[in-house]
Structure formats: C-alpha cells, structure tokens
mmCIF file of C-alpha atoms and ligand atoms in Angstrom:
data_model
loop_
_atom_site.group_PDB
_atom_site.id
_atom_site.type_symbol
_atom_site.label_atom_id
_atom_site.label_comp_id
_atom_site.label_asym_id
_atom_site.label_seq_id
_atom_site.Cartn_x
_atom_site.Cartn_y
_atom_site.Cartn_z
ATOM 1 C CA MET A 1 14.241 85.269 67.468
ATOM 2 C CA LYS A 2 16.791 84.194 70.023
ATOM 3 C CA PRO A 3 15.816 81.741 72.765
ATOM 4 C CA ASP A 4 15.778 83.081 76.339
ATOM 5 C CA SER A 5 14.645 86.506 75.123
ATOM 6 C CA PRO A 6 13.806 88.928 77.941
ATOM 7 C CA LEU A 7 10.195 88.924 79.050
ATOM 8 C CA LEU A 8 8.859 92.233 80.331
ATOM 9 C CA VAL A 9 5.736 92.345 82.515
ATOM 10 C CA VAL A 10 3.917 95.375 83.867
ATOM 11 C CA GLY A 11 1.268 94.592 86.446
ATOM 12 C CA SER A 12 -0.058 94.971 89.930
ATOM 13 C CA VAL A 13 2.127 94.072 92.902
ATOM 14 C CA ALA A 14 -0.407 93.693 95.655
ATOM 15 C CA LEU A 15 -1.230 92.593 99.150
ATOM 16 C CA ASP A 16 -4.121 90.142 98.917
ATOM 17 C CA SER A 17 -6.564 89.001 101.574
ATOM 18 C CA VAL A 18 -8.355 85.897 100.431
ATOM 19 C CA GLU A 19 -11.022 83.645 101.845
ATOM 20 C CA THR A 20 -11.743 80.227 100.327
ATOM 21 C CA PRO A 21 -13.786 77.300 101.679
ATOM 22 C CA PHE A 22 -10.438 75.914 102.954
ATOM 23 C CA GLY A 23 -8.988 78.859 104.843
ATOM 24 C CA LYS A 24 -8.066 82.514 104.991
ATOM 25 C CA ALA A 25 -4.940 84.505 104.216
ATOM 26 C CA GLU A 26 -4.395 88.155 105.173
ATOM 27 C CA ASN A 27 -2.076 90.581 103.394
ATOM 28 C CA VAL A 28 -0.142 88.001 101.449
ATOM 29 C CA LEU A 29 1.910 88.632 98.298
ATOM 30 C CA GLY A 30 -0.390 88.959 95.302
ATOM 31 C CA GLY A 31 -1.056 90.990 92.211
ATOM 32 C CA SER A 32 -1.113 90.206 88.526
ATOM 33 C CA GLY A 33 2.559 91.131 88.023
ATOM 34 C CA THR A 34 3.642 89.070 91.016
ATOM 35 C CA PHE A 35 1.863 85.849 90.032
ATOM 36 C CA PHE A 36 2.959 86.256 86.411
ATOM 37 C CA SER A 37 6.606 86.727 87.425
ATOM 38 C CA ALA A 38 6.570 83.841 89.885
ATOM 39 C CA ALA A 39 5.316 81.499 87.145
ATOM 40 C CA ALA A 40 7.284 82.819 84.152
ATOM 41 C CA SER A 41 10.604 82.946 86.032
ATOM 42 C CA LEU A 42 10.494 79.152 86.266
ATOM 43 C CA LEU A 43 11.049 79.173 82.502
ATOM 44 C CA THR A 44 12.920 82.365 81.575
ATOM 45 C CA PRO A 45 14.374 85.620 83.019
ATOM 46 C CA VAL A 46 11.678 88.197 83.801
ATOM 47 C CA GLN A 47 11.709 92.006 84.075
ATOM 48 C CA LEU A 48 8.953 93.283 86.377
ATOM 49 C CA VAL A 49 7.561 96.836 86.412
ATOM 50 C CA GLY A 50 5.072 97.915 89.061
ATOM 51 C CA VAL A 51 4.551 100.028 92.138
ATOM 52 C CA VAL A 52 4.274 99.247 95.836
ATOM 53 C CA GLY A 53 3.624 101.482 98.822
ATOM 54 C CA SER A 54 5.880 102.320 101.743
ATOM 55 C CA ASP A 55 4.118 99.526 103.720
ATOM 56 C CA TYR A 56 5.142 96.733 101.324
ATOM 57 C CA PRO A 57 7.187 93.815 102.731
ATOM 58 C CA MET A 58 10.025 94.240 100.188
ATOM 59 C CA ASP A 59 12.042 91.407 101.736
ATOM 60 C CA GLN A 60 9.379 88.949 100.560
ATOM 61 C CA LEU A 61 9.954 89.968 96.952
ATOM 62 C CA SER A 62 13.562 88.817 97.231
ATOM 63 C CA ALA A 63 12.363 85.232 96.675
ATOM 64 C CA LEU A 64 11.423 86.356 93.168
ATOM 65 C CA ALA A 65 14.742 88.152 92.645
ATOM 66 C CA LYS A 66 16.563 84.921 93.536
ATOM 67 C CA ARG A 67 14.620 83.189 90.813
ATOM 68 C CA GLY A 68 15.716 85.622 88.087
ATOM 69 C CA VAL A 69 13.082 88.353 88.328
ATOM 70 C CA ASP A 70 14.751 91.729 87.757
ATOM 71 C CA LEU A 71 13.011 94.130 90.158
ATOM 72 C CA ALA A 72 14.681 97.312 88.847
ATOM 73 C CA GLY A 73 11.271 98.496 87.604
ATOM 74 C CA VAL A 74 9.435 98.031 90.914
ATOM 75 C CA GLU A 75 9.032 101.505 92.334
ATOM 76 C CA GLN A 76 8.372 102.039 96.043
ATOM 77 C CA ALA A 77 6.193 105.129 96.424
ATOM 78 C CA GLU A 78 4.984 107.071 99.451
ATOM 79 C CA GLY A 79 1.547 105.775 100.515
ATOM 80 C CA SER A 80 -0.268 102.482 100.881
ATOM 81 C CA SER A 81 0.111 99.464 98.632
ATOM 82 C CA PHE A 82 -2.544 98.185 96.248
ATOM 83 C CA ARG A 83 -4.768 95.779 98.184
ATOM 84 C CA TRP A 84 -7.322 93.333 96.928
ATOM 85 C CA ARG A 85 -9.721 91.407 99.139
ATOM 86 C CA GLY A 86 -11.618 88.536 97.577
ATOM 87 C CA ARG A 87 -13.685 85.517 98.432
ATOM 88 C CA TYR A 88 -14.445 82.216 96.723
ATOM 89 C CA ARG A 89 -17.452 80.171 97.684
ATOM 90 C CA HIS A 90 -17.996 76.624 96.500
ATOM 91 C CA ASP A 91 -17.686 77.624 92.865
ATOM 92 C CA LEU A 92 -13.945 78.115 92.821
ATOM 93 C CA ASN A 93 -14.101 79.431 89.253
ATOM 94 C CA SER A 94 -15.274 82.897 90.153
ATOM 95 C CA ALA A 95 -13.806 85.329 92.650
ATOM 96 C CA GLU A 96 -16.023 87.773 94.433
ATOM 97 C CA THR A 97 -14.170 91.052 94.917
ATOM 98 C CA ILE A 98 -14.953 92.427 98.368
ATOM 99 C CA GLU A 99 -12.615 95.392 98.194
ATOM 100 C CA THR A 100 -10.136 96.964 95.790
ATOM 101 C CA HIS A 101 -7.944 99.601 97.386
ATOM 102 C CA LEU A 102 -5.842 101.266 94.687
ATOM 103 C CA GLY A 103 -3.483 103.164 97.051
ATOM 104 C CA VAL A 104 -0.251 104.152 95.253
ATOM 105 C CA PHE A 105 -1.649 102.521 92.145
ATOM 106 C CA SER A 106 -4.020 105.435 91.578
ATOM 107 C CA HIS A 107 -1.119 107.824 90.828
ATOM 108 C CA PHE A 108 1.100 105.231 89.188
ATOM 109 C CA SER A 109 2.726 106.134 85.921
ATOM 110 C CA PRO A 110 4.875 103.215 84.754
ATOM 111 C CA LYS A 111 8.470 104.095 83.936
ATOM 112 C CA ILE A 112 10.128 101.381 81.909
ATOM 113 C CA PRO A 113 13.853 101.294 82.785
ATOM 114 C CA ALA A 114 16.072 101.880 79.708
ATOM 115 C CA GLN A 115 17.495 98.350 79.930
ATOM 116 C CA PHE A 116 13.960 96.846 79.721
ATOM 117 C CA LYS A 117 12.761 98.810 76.685
ATOM 118 C CA SER A 118 13.845 96.388 74.011
ATOM 119 C CA ALA A 119 12.339 93.230 75.499
ATOM 120 C CA PRO A 120 10.917 91.250 72.549
ATOM 121 C CA PHE A 121 8.136 89.777 74.684
ATOM 122 C CA VAL A 122 5.843 92.072 76.644
ATOM 123 C CA PHE A 123 2.954 91.151 78.911
ATOM 124 C CA LEU A 124 0.586 93.884 80.043
ATOM 125 C CA ALA A 125 -0.881 92.157 83.072
ATOM 126 C CA ASN A 126 -4.192 93.205 84.560
ATOM 127 C CA ILE A 127 -3.907 96.933 85.357
ATOM 128 C CA ASP A 128 -5.641 100.115 84.186
ATOM 129 C CA PRO A 129 -5.756 99.965 80.339
ATOM 130 C CA ARG A 130 -4.552 103.603 80.242
ATOM 131 C CA LEU A 131 -1.351 102.431 81.919
ATOM 132 C CA GLN A 132 -1.127 99.453 79.561
ATOM 133 C CA LEU A 133 -1.269 101.890 76.611
ATOM 134 C CA ASP A 134 1.302 104.114 78.268
ATOM 135 C CA VAL A 135 3.725 101.178 78.507
ATOM 136 C CA LEU A 136 3.366 100.483 74.787
ATOM 137 C CA ARG A 137 4.435 104.072 74.047
ATOM 138 C CA GLN A 138 7.695 103.426 75.919
ATOM 139 C CA VAL A 139 8.880 100.107 74.470
ATOM 140 C CA ASN A 140 10.801 99.523 71.222
ATOM 141 C CA LYS A 141 8.711 97.429 68.837
ATOM 142 C CA PRO A 142 8.360 94.136 70.739
ATOM 143 C CA LYS A 143 7.909 90.940 68.707
ATOM 144 C CA LEU A 144 4.857 89.952 70.696
ATOM 145 C CA VAL A 145 2.642 91.989 73.007
ATOM 146 C CA ALA A 146 -0.041 90.274 75.078
ATOM 147 C CA CYS A 147 -2.453 91.721 77.603
ATOM 148 C CA ASP A 148 -4.942 90.692 80.246
ATOM 149 C CA THR A 149 -7.807 92.557 81.892
ATOM 150 C CA MET A 150 -10.744 92.056 84.256
ATOM 151 C CA ASN A 151 -14.348 93.121 84.961
ATOM 152 C CA PHE A 152 -13.178 96.083 87.072
ATOM 153 C CA TRP A 153 -11.527 97.698 84.000
ATOM 154 C CA ILE A 154 -14.148 96.533 81.481
ATOM 155 C CA GLU A 155 -16.692 98.485 83.532
ATOM 156 C CA SER A 156 -14.638 101.574 84.300
ATOM 157 C CA ARG A 157 -12.316 101.961 81.253
ATOM 158 C CA ARG A 158 -14.100 100.325 78.353
ATOM 159 C CA ALA A 159 -13.073 102.814 75.630
ATOM 160 C CA ASP A 160 -9.392 102.616 76.618
ATOM 161 C CA LEU A 161 -9.559 98.848 76.613
ATOM 162 C CA VAL A 162 -11.053 98.762 73.101
ATOM 163 C CA GLU A 163 -8.269 101.157 72.006
ATOM 164 C CA LEU A 164 -5.669 98.843 73.589
ATOM 165 C CA LEU A 165 -6.977 95.908 71.521
ATOM 166 C CA LYS A 166 -5.704 97.653 68.363
ATOM 167 C CA HIS A 167 -2.143 97.497 69.685
ATOM 168 C CA VAL A 168 -1.778 93.967 71.084
ATOM 169 C CA ASP A 169 -1.109 90.640 69.361
ATOM 170 C CA LEU A 170 -2.850 88.564 71.996
ATOM 171 C CA ILE A 171 -5.330 88.960 74.834
ATOM 172 C CA THR A 172 -6.178 86.582 77.667
ATOM 173 C CA VAL A 173 -9.588 86.866 79.331
ATOM 174 C CA ASN A 174 -11.796 84.497 81.239
ATOM 175 C CA ASP A 175 -15.191 83.465 79.904
ATOM 176 C CA GLY A 176 -17.144 85.959 82.035
ATOM 177 C CA GLU A 177 -14.871 88.823 80.978
ATOM 178 C CA ALA A 178 -15.156 87.826 77.296
ATOM 179 C CA ARG A 179 -18.960 87.936 77.549
ATOM 180 C CA GLN A 180 -18.938 91.225 79.434
ATOM 181 C CA LEU A 181 -16.514 92.906 77.023
ATOM 182 C CA THR A 182 -18.229 91.764 73.816
ATOM 183 C CA GLU A 183 -21.837 91.503 75.013
ATOM 184 C CA LYS A 184 -21.978 88.105 73.271
ATOM 185 C CA ALA A 185 -23.079 85.070 75.253
ATOM 186 C CA ASN A 186 -21.477 82.615 72.846
ATOM 187 C CA LEU A 187 -17.700 82.374 73.316
ATOM 188 C CA VAL A 188 -16.922 81.644 69.660
ATOM 189 C CA ARG A 189 -18.757 84.829 68.699
ATOM 190 C CA ALA A 190 -17.095 86.692 71.549
ATOM 191 C CA ALA A 191 -13.657 85.606 70.292
ATOM 192 C CA LYS A 192 -14.575 86.731 66.751
ATOM 193 C CA TRP A 193 -15.661 90.122 68.065
ATOM 194 C CA ILE A 194 -12.273 90.575 69.768
ATOM 195 C CA LEU A 195 -10.289 89.265 66.761
ATOM 196 C CA GLU A 196 -12.005 91.888 64.583
ATOM 197 C CA ARG A 197 -10.668 94.627 66.849
ATOM 198 C CA GLY A 198 -6.947 93.901 66.664
ATOM 199 C CA PRO A 199 -5.411 90.868 68.360
ATOM 200 C CA ARG A 200 -4.345 87.888 66.225
ATOM 201 C CA TYR A 201 -4.825 85.543 69.160
ATOM 202 C CA VAL A 202 -7.556 85.445 71.795
ATOM 203 C CA ILE A 203 -7.237 83.109 74.756
ATOM 204 C CA ILE A 204 -10.457 82.506 76.672
ATOM 205 C CA LYS A 205 -9.897 80.774 80.018
ATOM 206 C CA LYS A 206 -12.636 78.731 81.594
ATOM 207 C CA GLY A 207 -11.101 77.935 84.980
ATOM 208 C CA GLU A 208 -11.284 74.236 85.787
ATOM 209 C CA HIS A 209 -12.779 73.637 82.318
ATOM 210 C CA GLY A 210 -9.607 74.586 80.443
ATOM 211 C CA ALA A 211 -8.831 77.318 77.932
ATOM 212 C CA PHE A 212 -9.408 78.012 74.231
ATOM 213 C CA MET A 213 -7.051 79.823 71.898
ATOM 214 C CA PHE A 214 -8.753 81.373 68.871
ATOM 215 C CA THR A 215 -7.260 82.846 65.700
ATOM 216 C CA LYS A 216 -9.266 83.879 62.632
ATOM 217 C CA GLU A 217 -8.539 80.454 61.110
ATOM 218 C CA SER A 218 -8.222 78.030 64.011
ATOM 219 C CA VAL A 219 -9.288 76.998 67.514
ATOM 220 C CA PHE A 220 -7.121 75.105 69.998
ATOM 221 C CA PHE A 221 -8.203 73.729 73.362
ATOM 222 C CA ALA A 222 -6.046 73.011 76.413
ATOM 223 C CA PRO A 223 -7.728 71.216 79.309
ATOM 224 C CA ALA A 224 -7.129 72.207 82.909
ATOM 225 C CA TYR A 225 -5.084 69.719 84.934
ATOM 226 C CA PRO A 226 -7.518 67.563 86.915
ATOM 227 C CA LEU A 227 -6.386 68.444 90.455
ATOM 228 C CA GLU A 228 -7.902 66.591 93.373
ATOM 229 C CA SER A 229 -7.870 69.663 95.545
ATOM 230 C CA VAL A 230 -7.876 73.301 94.537
ATOM 231 C CA PHE A 231 -6.909 75.352 97.547
ATOM 232 C CA ASP A 232 -6.981 78.988 96.359
ATOM 233 C CA PRO A 233 -7.707 79.907 92.714
ATOM 234 C CA THR A 234 -6.285 83.451 93.064
ATOM 235 C CA GLY A 235 -3.602 84.058 90.470
ATOM 236 C CA ALA A 236 -4.442 81.072 88.263
ATOM 237 C CA GLY A 237 -5.019 83.343 85.264
ATOM 238 C CA ASP A 238 -1.813 85.328 85.774
ATOM 239 C CA SER A 239 0.189 82.154 86.323
ATOM 240 C CA PHE A 240 -1.340 80.693 83.163
ATOM 241 C CA ALA A 241 -0.158 83.788 81.303
ATOM 242 C CA GLY A 242 3.284 83.479 82.958
ATOM 243 C CA GLY A 243 3.657 79.876 81.815
ATOM 244 C CA PHE A 244 2.418 80.744 78.325
ATOM 245 C CA MET A 245 4.642 83.795 77.787
ATOM 246 C CA GLY A 246 7.563 82.188 79.653
ATOM 247 C CA HIS A 247 7.557 79.299 77.206
ATOM 248 C CA LEU A 248 7.427 81.651 74.191
ATOM 249 C CA ALA A 249 10.280 83.813 75.488
ATOM 250 C CA ARG A 250 12.375 80.789 76.439
ATOM 251 C CA THR A 251 12.053 79.229 72.980
ATOM 252 C CA GLY A 252 11.916 82.486 70.984
ATOM 253 C CA ASP A 253 9.386 80.801 68.695
ATOM 254 C CA ILE A 254 6.011 82.393 67.942
ATOM 255 C CA SER A 255 4.765 79.866 65.394
ATOM 256 C CA GLU A 256 1.224 78.677 65.997
ATOM 257 C CA ALA A 257 2.523 75.180 66.806
ATOM 258 C CA ASN A 258 4.618 76.648 69.606
ATOM 259 C CA MET A 259 1.738 78.838 70.807
ATOM 260 C CA ARG A 260 -0.256 75.619 71.245
ATOM 261 C CA ARG A 261 2.594 74.145 73.300
ATOM 262 C CA ALA A 262 2.678 77.377 75.309
ATOM 263 C CA MET A 263 -1.010 76.845 76.168
ATOM 264 C CA ILE A 264 -0.017 73.615 77.916
ATOM 265 C CA TYR A 265 2.772 75.375 79.849
ATOM 266 C CA GLY A 266 0.169 77.942 80.839
ATOM 267 C CA ALA A 267 -2.221 75.272 82.034
ATOM 268 C CA ALA A 268 0.594 73.556 83.967
ATOM 269 C CA LEU A 269 1.725 76.724 85.780
ATOM 270 C CA GLY A 270 -1.872 77.738 86.497
ATOM 271 C CA SER A 271 -2.465 74.348 88.100
ATOM 272 C CA PHE A 272 0.507 74.743 90.461
ATOM 273 C CA ALA A 273 -0.561 78.241 91.514
ATOM 274 C CA VAL A 274 -3.900 77.066 92.927
ATOM 275 C CA GLU A 275 -2.414 74.355 95.155
ATOM 276 C CA LYS A 276 -1.540 76.841 97.951
ATOM 277 C CA PHE A 277 -2.194 80.457 98.978
ATOM 278 C CA SER A 278 -0.389 83.335 97.267
ATOM 279 C CA ILE A 279 2.760 82.392 95.294
ATOM 280 C CA GLU A 280 3.779 79.767 97.898
ATOM 281 C CA ARG A 281 3.478 76.745 95.636
ATOM 282 C CA LEU A 282 5.077 78.486 92.646
ATOM 283 C CA LEU A 283 8.132 79.151 94.807
ATOM 284 C CA GLU A 284 8.476 75.440 95.603
ATOM 285 C CA VAL A 285 8.079 74.089 92.070
ATOM 286 C CA LYS A 286 11.197 72.842 90.258
ATOM 287 C CA PRO A 287 11.731 72.582 86.473
ATOM 288 C CA ALA A 288 11.377 68.781 86.757
ATOM 289 C CA ASP A 289 7.878 69.193 88.267
ATOM 290 C CA ILE A 290 6.870 71.286 85.259
ATOM 291 C CA ALA A 291 8.268 68.746 82.792
ATOM 292 C CA LYS A 292 6.341 65.992 84.581
ATOM 293 C CA ARG A 293 3.070 67.903 84.536
ATOM 294 C CA VAL A 294 3.463 68.825 80.851
ATOM 295 C CA ALA A 295 4.021 65.109 80.070
ATOM 296 C CA GLU A 296 0.847 64.287 82.005
ATOM 297 C CA PHE A 297 -1.078 66.743 79.831
ATOM 298 C CA LYS A 298 0.080 64.840 76.768
ATOM 299 C CA GLN A 299 -1.396 61.678 78.263
ATOM 300 C CA LEU A 300 -4.559 63.499 79.227
ATOM 301 C CA VAL A 301 -5.490 64.339 75.650
ATOM 302 C CA ALA A 302 -3.832 61.493 73.701
ATOM 303 C CA PHE A 303 -6.158 59.203 71.771
ATOM 304 C CA GLU A 304 -6.131 57.205 68.575
ATOM 305 C CA THR A 305 -8.726 57.290 65.846
ATOM 306 C CA GLU A 306 -10.272 53.984 64.743
ATOM 307 C CA ILE A 307 -8.915 54.220 61.222
HETATM 308 P P1 LIG B 401 -6.304 86.163 88.791
HETATM 309 O O1 LIG B 401 -6.880 85.313 89.888
HETATM 310 O O2 LIG B 401 -5.196 85.493 88.042
HETATM 311 O O3 LIG B 401 -7.319 86.739 87.852
HETATM 312 O O4 LIG B 401 -5.630 87.454 89.491
HETATM 313 C C1 LIG B 401 -5.629 87.670 90.866
HETATM 314 C C2 LIG B 401 -4.756 88.863 91.222
HETATM 315 O O5 LIG B 401 -5.239 90.043 90.584
HETATM 316 C C3 LIG B 401 -4.788 89.155 92.711
HETATM 317 O O6 LIG B 401 -3.545 88.809 93.265
HETATM 318 C C4 LIG B 401 -5.092 90.658 92.841
HETATM 319 O O7 LIG B 401 -4.176 91.328 93.661
HETATM 320 C C5 LIG B 401 -5.014 91.159 91.424
HETATM 321 N N1 LIG B 401 -6.079 92.142 91.139
HETATM 322 C C6 LIG B 401 -7.369 92.110 91.583
HETATM 323 N N2 LIG B 401 -8.054 93.185 91.130
HETATM 324 C C7 LIG B 401 -7.187 93.922 90.374
HETATM 325 C C8 LIG B 401 -7.284 95.136 89.612
HETATM 326 N N3 LIG B 401 -8.429 95.835 89.545
HETATM 327 N N4 LIG B 401 -6.188 95.566 88.946
HETATM 328 C C9 LIG B 401 -5.032 94.869 88.988
HETATM 329 N N5 LIG B 401 -4.868 93.731 89.694
HETATM 330 C C10 LIG B 401 -5.917 93.240 90.370
#
C-alpha cells in the first residue's frame, strides 16, 4: 500500500460544553470526527464526513481545512447542531454525560462524496452504528476499517453494533465500554469475546493507565504519557484513534509491528488533546512535538533484562 494513503473518517461534529475541576467551556468545537481529524491531520491528509446544523460556527472549522482536512463531506443541514454536555469530577478517566442533543444528527444519512469512496483507510468514529454500517455500504473495499463506539450506542443500538463487528478489522473501546458490551468483567476475556465476533484487532483504552491491543495470538501494551496536568480529557479517545490511524495511513503499512508503533502515535496524540479544552492544543502542536513525545515513549518503556 502506498504511503500517505487517504484516511476517511465519519463522525460527529459537535458543539461541546464541558466542566472539569479546572474550568468550564461552553459550545466549543467537539465531536468524535472533529477530534479525530485534528489529531490525524498532523500525520496525513484526512477526509471528514459529518453533519452540522445551521447554527454551527463554520469559520472555526477552517483551522482544520488549513491543516489538510478535506471538508467536502461536512454537510450543513437546517436545524440545530449535535451538542454534548459533559462533566468530569476528580476521576478524569470517566466522563459523565449530562445531555446529548442529537439535533440534525437524528436525521443524518451520511453521503460519502465520490472522491472519498476509495480511501484505503476508514475510521467509523463514534456515531450511531446504523450510520457506521451505512458508510461501509458506500465505500470501495478499504484495506483497513476501524470503528469506535460508546455506552450511549451500546445501550440503544446493541444489535446493530454486534452486526457492525462482523465488518470491521479493528475496534477501539475504553475499558468500561468493553465490559458493558461483552458483559465480561475481565478485559482479556472481553477482548476475546469481541475477537470472536469479527475484528482482528481490539484496542481497549484505559485512560491514564494506557491501552492494550489484542489479537487472537498477541497482546501489546502502550502506556499513557505521564502528564503532570490533565486539563480536559474530552476527545482523548478520538485523538488516540486519529494518531493511530494517521500513522497507518501515512506509512501505508498494516503489519503488526507497525500497528504497535501506531499505538504509540495514538498515545502521543491523545496526550496532547487533554492539555487544553476542545481541539486547542492539537491545533498548536507541530510535527517536531510529536516526534519528541514518541521518543519519550521509547524511553518510558525501555529496559534491559539481566541476562
Ligand atoms: P472521547 O472523549 O474521545 O470519548 O469523545 C468525546 C467526544 O464525543 C465529544 O466531543 C462529544 O461531542 C462526542 N460525543 C459524545 N457523545 C456522543 C454520541 N452519542 N455520539 C457521537 N459523538 C458523541
């Protein structure tokens, strides 16, 4: 596969209102597609598909366009934008959803522009699994399809989600979602349960405790970067996925060795995302910052055996 292959993402483009122990933000740029694109575009060109309402501050998305995110698939529909309101208390690993307002998202039917249909890398970010399945009907045999989800969809669209598993190569979930989806408390068993239903790779994220990547034959662990201050964890998972998929698309290599490297890019991008509200920090980061953080990860886990 060629390096710098197009990376297609379909996800939510939202207005988030977030409260953390360190401050509040109202109606800032958010959404799974937005965070993913902001992170992945630091590594490779991105094609974003999503929907916003007539109230969306489109000018703010231009920062993403400048960074190589093709917005041709972002539809502006009549009505109000998708809004998510969440809160984090002292445990910054779990968000408490206060309100999910679907708005134009409830009638959204993704239309993949013709020029996006042959992207070899596809990420179905956290949206309704029915829409994720609909996207797969429109694309031309991608080399790698990955998806994400969350408790909201595990509760309301379980059967569709289990159907989706048959059609993806990889899924990313956090530990709570893995337990909820599989009804297994043990994460190794949870990963096995998912692997038996379709994907070849299962990534289980554990917030500040890192992330595991399981296959039927192997387990790999990537730590989280030990940040001194986490400001707002919103979007960490989507930015992790953006770093992961961005690295794969940039290198065009889907060997397991490169997937392991991609886990570190994921962890690096996730760690930048949480340093400020919204996508603010991701917009400041330069390729050299990423290279530095990836090198620090190497140090973080390097050790020698006694023999
Ligand atoms: P993360 O913290 O990476 O899991 O994702 C946070 C983002 O997910 C926020 O910016 C929200 O706008 C978005 N989000 C929250 N709930 C949903 C949902 N039900 N469907 C799609 N996106 C959502």
